[in-house]
mmCIF file of C-alpha atoms in Angstrom:
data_model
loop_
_atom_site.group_PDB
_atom_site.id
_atom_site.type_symbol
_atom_site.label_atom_id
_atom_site.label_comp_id
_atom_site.label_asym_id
_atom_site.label_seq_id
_atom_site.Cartn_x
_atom_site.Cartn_y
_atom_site.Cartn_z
ATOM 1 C CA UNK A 1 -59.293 -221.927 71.699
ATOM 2 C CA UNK A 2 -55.939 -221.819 72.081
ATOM 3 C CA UNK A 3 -53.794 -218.015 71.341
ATOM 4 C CA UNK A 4 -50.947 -219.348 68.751
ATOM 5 C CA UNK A 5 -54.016 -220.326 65.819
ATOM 6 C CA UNK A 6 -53.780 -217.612 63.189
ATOM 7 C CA UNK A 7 -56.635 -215.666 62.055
ATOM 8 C CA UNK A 8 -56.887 -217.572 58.816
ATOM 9 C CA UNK A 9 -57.231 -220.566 60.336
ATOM 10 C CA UNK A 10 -59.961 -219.768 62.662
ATOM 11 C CA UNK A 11 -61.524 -218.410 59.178
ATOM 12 C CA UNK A 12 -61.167 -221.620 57.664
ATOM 13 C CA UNK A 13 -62.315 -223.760 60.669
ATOM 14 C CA UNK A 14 -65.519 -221.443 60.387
ATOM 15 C CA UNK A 15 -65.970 -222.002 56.692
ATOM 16 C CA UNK A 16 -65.755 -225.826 56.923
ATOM 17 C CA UNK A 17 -68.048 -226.418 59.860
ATOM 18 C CA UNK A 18 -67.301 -226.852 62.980
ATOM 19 C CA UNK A 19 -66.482 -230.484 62.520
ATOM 20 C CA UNK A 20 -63.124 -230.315 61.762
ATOM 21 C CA UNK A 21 -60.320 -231.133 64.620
ATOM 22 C CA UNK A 22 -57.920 -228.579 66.388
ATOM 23 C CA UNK A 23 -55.455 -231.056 64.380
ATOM 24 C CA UNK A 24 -56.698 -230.043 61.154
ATOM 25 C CA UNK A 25 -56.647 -226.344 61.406
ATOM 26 C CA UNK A 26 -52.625 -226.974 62.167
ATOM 27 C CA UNK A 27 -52.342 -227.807 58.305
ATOM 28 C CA UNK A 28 -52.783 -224.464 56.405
ATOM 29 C CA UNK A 29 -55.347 -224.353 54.169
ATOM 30 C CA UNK A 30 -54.651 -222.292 51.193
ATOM 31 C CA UNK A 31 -56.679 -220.473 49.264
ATOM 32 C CA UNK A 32 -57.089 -221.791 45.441
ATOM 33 C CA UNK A 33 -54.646 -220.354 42.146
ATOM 34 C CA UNK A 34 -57.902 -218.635 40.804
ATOM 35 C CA UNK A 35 -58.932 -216.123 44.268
ATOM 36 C CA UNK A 36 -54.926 -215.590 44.843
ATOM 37 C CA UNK A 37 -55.311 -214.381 41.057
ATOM 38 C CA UNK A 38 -58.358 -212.775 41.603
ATOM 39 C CA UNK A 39 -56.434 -211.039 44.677
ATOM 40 C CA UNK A 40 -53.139 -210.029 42.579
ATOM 41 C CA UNK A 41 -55.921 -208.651 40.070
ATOM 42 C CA UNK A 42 -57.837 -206.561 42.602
ATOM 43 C CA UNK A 43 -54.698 -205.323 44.208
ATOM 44 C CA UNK A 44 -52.956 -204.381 40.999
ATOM 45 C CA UNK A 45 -56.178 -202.577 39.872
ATOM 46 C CA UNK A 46 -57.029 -200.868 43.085
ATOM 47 C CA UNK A 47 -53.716 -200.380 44.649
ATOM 48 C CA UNK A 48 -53.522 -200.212 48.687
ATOM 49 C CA UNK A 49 -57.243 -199.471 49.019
ATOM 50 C CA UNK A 50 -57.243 -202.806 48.261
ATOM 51 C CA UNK A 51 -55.002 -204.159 50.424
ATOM 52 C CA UNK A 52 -56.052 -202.190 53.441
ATOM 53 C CA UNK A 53 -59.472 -203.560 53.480
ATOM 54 C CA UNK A 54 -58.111 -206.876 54.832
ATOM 55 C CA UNK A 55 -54.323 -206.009 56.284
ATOM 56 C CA UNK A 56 -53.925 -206.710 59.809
ATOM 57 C CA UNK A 57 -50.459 -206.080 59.624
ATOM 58 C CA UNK A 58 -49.406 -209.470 61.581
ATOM 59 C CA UNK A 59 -47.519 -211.631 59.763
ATOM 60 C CA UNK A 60 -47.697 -215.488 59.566
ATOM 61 C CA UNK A 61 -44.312 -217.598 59.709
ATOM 62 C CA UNK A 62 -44.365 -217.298 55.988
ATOM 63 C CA UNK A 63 -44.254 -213.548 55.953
ATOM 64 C CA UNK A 64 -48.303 -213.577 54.590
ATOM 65 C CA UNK A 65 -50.725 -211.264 56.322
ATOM 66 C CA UNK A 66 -52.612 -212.936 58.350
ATOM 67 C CA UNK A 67 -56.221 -211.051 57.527
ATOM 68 C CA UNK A 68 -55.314 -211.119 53.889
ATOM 69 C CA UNK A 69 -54.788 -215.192 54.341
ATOM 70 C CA UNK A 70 -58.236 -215.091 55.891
ATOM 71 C CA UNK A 71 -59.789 -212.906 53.302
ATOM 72 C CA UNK A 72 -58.931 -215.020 50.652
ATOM 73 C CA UNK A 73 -60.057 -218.132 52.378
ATOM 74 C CA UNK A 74 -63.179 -216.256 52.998
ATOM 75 C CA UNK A 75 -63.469 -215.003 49.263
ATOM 76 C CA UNK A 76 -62.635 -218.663 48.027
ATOM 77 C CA UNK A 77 -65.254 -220.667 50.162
ATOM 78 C CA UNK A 78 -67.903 -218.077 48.631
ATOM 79 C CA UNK A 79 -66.998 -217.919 45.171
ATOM 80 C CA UNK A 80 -66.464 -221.714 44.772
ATOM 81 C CA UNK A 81 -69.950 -222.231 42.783
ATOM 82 C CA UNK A 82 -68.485 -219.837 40.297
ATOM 83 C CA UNK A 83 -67.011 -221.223 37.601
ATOM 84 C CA UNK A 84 -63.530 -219.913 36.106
ATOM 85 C CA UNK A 85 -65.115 -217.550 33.311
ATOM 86 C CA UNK A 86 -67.284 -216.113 35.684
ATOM 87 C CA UNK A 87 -64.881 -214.788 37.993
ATOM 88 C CA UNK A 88 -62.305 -213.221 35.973
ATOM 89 C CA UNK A 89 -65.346 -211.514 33.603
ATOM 90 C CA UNK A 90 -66.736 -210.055 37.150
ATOM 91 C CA UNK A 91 -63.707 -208.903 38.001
ATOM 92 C CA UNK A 92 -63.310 -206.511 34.777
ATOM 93 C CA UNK A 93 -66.964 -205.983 35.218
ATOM 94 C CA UNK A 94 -66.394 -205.023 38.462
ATOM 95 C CA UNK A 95 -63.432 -202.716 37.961
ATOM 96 C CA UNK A 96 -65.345 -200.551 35.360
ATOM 97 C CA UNK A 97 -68.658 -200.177 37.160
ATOM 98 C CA UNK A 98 -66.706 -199.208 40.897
ATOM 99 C CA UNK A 99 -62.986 -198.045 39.555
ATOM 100 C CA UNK A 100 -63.154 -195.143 42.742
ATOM 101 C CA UNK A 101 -63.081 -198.074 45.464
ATOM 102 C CA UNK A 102 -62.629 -201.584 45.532
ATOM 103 C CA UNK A 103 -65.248 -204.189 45.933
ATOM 104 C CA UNK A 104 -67.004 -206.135 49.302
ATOM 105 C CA UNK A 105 -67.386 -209.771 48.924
ATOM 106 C CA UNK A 106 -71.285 -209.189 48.786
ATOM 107 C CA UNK A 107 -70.650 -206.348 45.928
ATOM 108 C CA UNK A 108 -68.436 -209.548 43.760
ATOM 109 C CA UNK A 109 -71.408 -211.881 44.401
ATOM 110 C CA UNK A 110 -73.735 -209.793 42.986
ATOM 111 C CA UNK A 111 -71.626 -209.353 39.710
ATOM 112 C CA UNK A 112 -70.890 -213.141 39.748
ATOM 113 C CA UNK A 113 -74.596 -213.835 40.040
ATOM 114 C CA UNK A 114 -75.067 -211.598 37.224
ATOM 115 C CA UNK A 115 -72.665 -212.915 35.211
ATOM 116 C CA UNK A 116 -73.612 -216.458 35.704
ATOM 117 C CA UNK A 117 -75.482 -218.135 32.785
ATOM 118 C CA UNK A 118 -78.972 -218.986 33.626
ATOM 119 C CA UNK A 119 -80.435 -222.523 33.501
ATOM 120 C CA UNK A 120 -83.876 -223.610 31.607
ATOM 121 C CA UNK A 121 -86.402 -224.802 33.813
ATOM 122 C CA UNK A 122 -85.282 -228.597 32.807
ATOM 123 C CA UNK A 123 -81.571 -228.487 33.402
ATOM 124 C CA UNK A 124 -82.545 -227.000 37.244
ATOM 125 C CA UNK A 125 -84.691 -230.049 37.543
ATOM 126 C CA UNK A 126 -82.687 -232.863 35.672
ATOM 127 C CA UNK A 127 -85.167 -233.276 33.058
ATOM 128 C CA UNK A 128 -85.081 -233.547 29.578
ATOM 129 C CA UNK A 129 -85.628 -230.910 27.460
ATOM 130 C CA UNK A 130 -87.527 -231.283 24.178
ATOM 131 C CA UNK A 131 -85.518 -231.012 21.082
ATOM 132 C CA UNK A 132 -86.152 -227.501 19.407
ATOM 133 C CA UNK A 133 -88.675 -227.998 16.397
ATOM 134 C CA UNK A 134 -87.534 -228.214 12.808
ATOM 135 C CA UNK A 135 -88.655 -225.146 10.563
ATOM 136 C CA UNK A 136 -88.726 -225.856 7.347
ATOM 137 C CA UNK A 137 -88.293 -222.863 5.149
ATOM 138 C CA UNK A 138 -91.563 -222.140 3.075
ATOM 139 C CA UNK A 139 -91.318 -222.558 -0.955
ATOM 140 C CA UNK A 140 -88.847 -220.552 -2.841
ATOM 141 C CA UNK A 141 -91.670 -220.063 -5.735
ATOM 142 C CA UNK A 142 -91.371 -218.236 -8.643
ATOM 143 C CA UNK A 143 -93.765 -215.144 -8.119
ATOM 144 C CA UNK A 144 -94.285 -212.641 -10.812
ATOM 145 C CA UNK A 145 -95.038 -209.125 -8.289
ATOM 146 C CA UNK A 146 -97.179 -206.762 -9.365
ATOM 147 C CA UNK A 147 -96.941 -204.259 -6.721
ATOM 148 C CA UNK A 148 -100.402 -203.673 -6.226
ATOM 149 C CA UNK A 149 -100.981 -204.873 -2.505
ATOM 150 C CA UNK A 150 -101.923 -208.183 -3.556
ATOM 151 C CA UNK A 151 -98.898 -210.060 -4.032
ATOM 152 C CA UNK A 152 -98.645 -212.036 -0.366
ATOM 153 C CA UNK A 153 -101.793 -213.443 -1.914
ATOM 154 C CA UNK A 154 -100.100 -214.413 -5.747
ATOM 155 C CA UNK A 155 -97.134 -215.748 -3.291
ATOM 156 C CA UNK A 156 -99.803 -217.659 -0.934
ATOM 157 C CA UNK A 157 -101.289 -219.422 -4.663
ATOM 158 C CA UNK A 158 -98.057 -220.247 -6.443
ATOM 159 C CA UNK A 159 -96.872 -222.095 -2.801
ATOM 160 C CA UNK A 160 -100.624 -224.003 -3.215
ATOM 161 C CA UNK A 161 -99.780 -224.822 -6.917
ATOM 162 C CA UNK A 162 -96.495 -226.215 -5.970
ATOM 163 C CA UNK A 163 -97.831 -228.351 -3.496
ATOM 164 C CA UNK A 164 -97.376 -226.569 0.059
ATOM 165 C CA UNK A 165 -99.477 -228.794 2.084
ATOM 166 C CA UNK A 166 -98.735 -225.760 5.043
ATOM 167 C CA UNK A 167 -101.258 -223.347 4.018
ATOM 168 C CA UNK A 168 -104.523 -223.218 6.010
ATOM 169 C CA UNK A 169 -107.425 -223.194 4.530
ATOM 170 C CA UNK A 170 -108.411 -219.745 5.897
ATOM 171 C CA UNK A 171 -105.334 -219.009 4.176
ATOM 172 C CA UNK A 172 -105.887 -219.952 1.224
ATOM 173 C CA UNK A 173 -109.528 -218.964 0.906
ATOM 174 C CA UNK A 174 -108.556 -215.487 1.416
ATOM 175 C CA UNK A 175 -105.864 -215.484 -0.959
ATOM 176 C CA UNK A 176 -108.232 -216.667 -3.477
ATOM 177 C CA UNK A 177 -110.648 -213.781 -2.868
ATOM 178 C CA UNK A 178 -108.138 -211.158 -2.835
ATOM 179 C CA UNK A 179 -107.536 -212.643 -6.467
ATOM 180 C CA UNK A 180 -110.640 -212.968 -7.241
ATOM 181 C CA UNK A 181 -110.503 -216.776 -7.837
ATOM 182 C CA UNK A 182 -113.820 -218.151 -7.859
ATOM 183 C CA UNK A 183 -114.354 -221.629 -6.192
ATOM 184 C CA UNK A 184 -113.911 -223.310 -9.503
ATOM 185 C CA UNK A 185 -110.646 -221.866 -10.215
ATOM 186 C CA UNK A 186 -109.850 -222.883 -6.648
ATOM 187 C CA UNK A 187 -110.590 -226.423 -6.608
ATOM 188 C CA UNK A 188 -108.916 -227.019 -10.107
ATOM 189 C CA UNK A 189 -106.026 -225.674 -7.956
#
């Protein structure tokens, strides 16, 4: 390879594959508005620690540093399947659990990762996901309490008398002998 490409180039012809044309790398990819944010965040918050971690000191024609170009690139490419929200809530994240020194790439990941809402078993496979069940709420009866440890059975009768078709028969039966219903009283019920 030829001397006069710059460092962020030869970052971004890695990144992309090694596909792409000595033409191409002439054209200066940039890294997107959200890791140059993410950068200007970083920097602000950690100061030249920061900055030294990827300064090479050589300058570009446009006065950029050529390892910090590269960086970015570098940083971009890998948080690309990170959405928006993600990034700039790992980046406070990040700042309060490490506020001594600023972050590795693998160190953001891990917070991104973290951050990252999970998906159900059927939106990672493309399938469709059940509607959640309807709960209907159970009888608002009138119940007059007696406070004598029986009244989930008086509540369990008056739902029966008002026709709650929910209650199991197991249910009911003990209800009924907690009362002291006899089978009579039950079927008239």
């Amino acid at each position: 390879m030829s001397r006069s490409y710059e460092i962020a180039d030869l970052a971004s012809h890695a990144l992309h594959g090694a596909g792409h044309q000595a033409g191409q790398l002439a054209k200066r990819p940039e890294a997107s508005q959200r890791t140059r944010k993410l950068f200007v965040v970083l920097q602000s918050a950690y100061g030249t620690a920061f900055l030294s971690k990827f300064s090479t000191g050589e300058l570009n024609d446009r006065r950029e540093d050529k390892g910090m170009r590269a960086a970015q690139l570098v940083w971009d490419a890998a948080l690309a399947e990170f959405a928006d929200d993600v990034i700039e809530a790992g980046s406070k994240s990040i700042q309060r659990e490490c506020p001594e020194f600023p972050p590795s790439l693998p160190q953001f990941l891990k917070v991104c990762e973290a951050l990252t809402p999970r998906k159900t078993y059927f939106e990672e496979n493309g399938l469709l996901a059940l509607p959640a069940p309807v709960v209907e709420r159970l009888l608002d009866v009138p119940v007059e309490f007696m406070g004598d440890g029986k009244d989930w059975a008086r509540k369990i009768v008056a739902r029966i008398n008002h026709g709650d078709q929910t209650v199991t028969r197991h249910t009911r039966m003990a209800a009924m002998e907690t009362l002291g219903l006899n089978k009579q009283q039950e079927d008239m019920r």
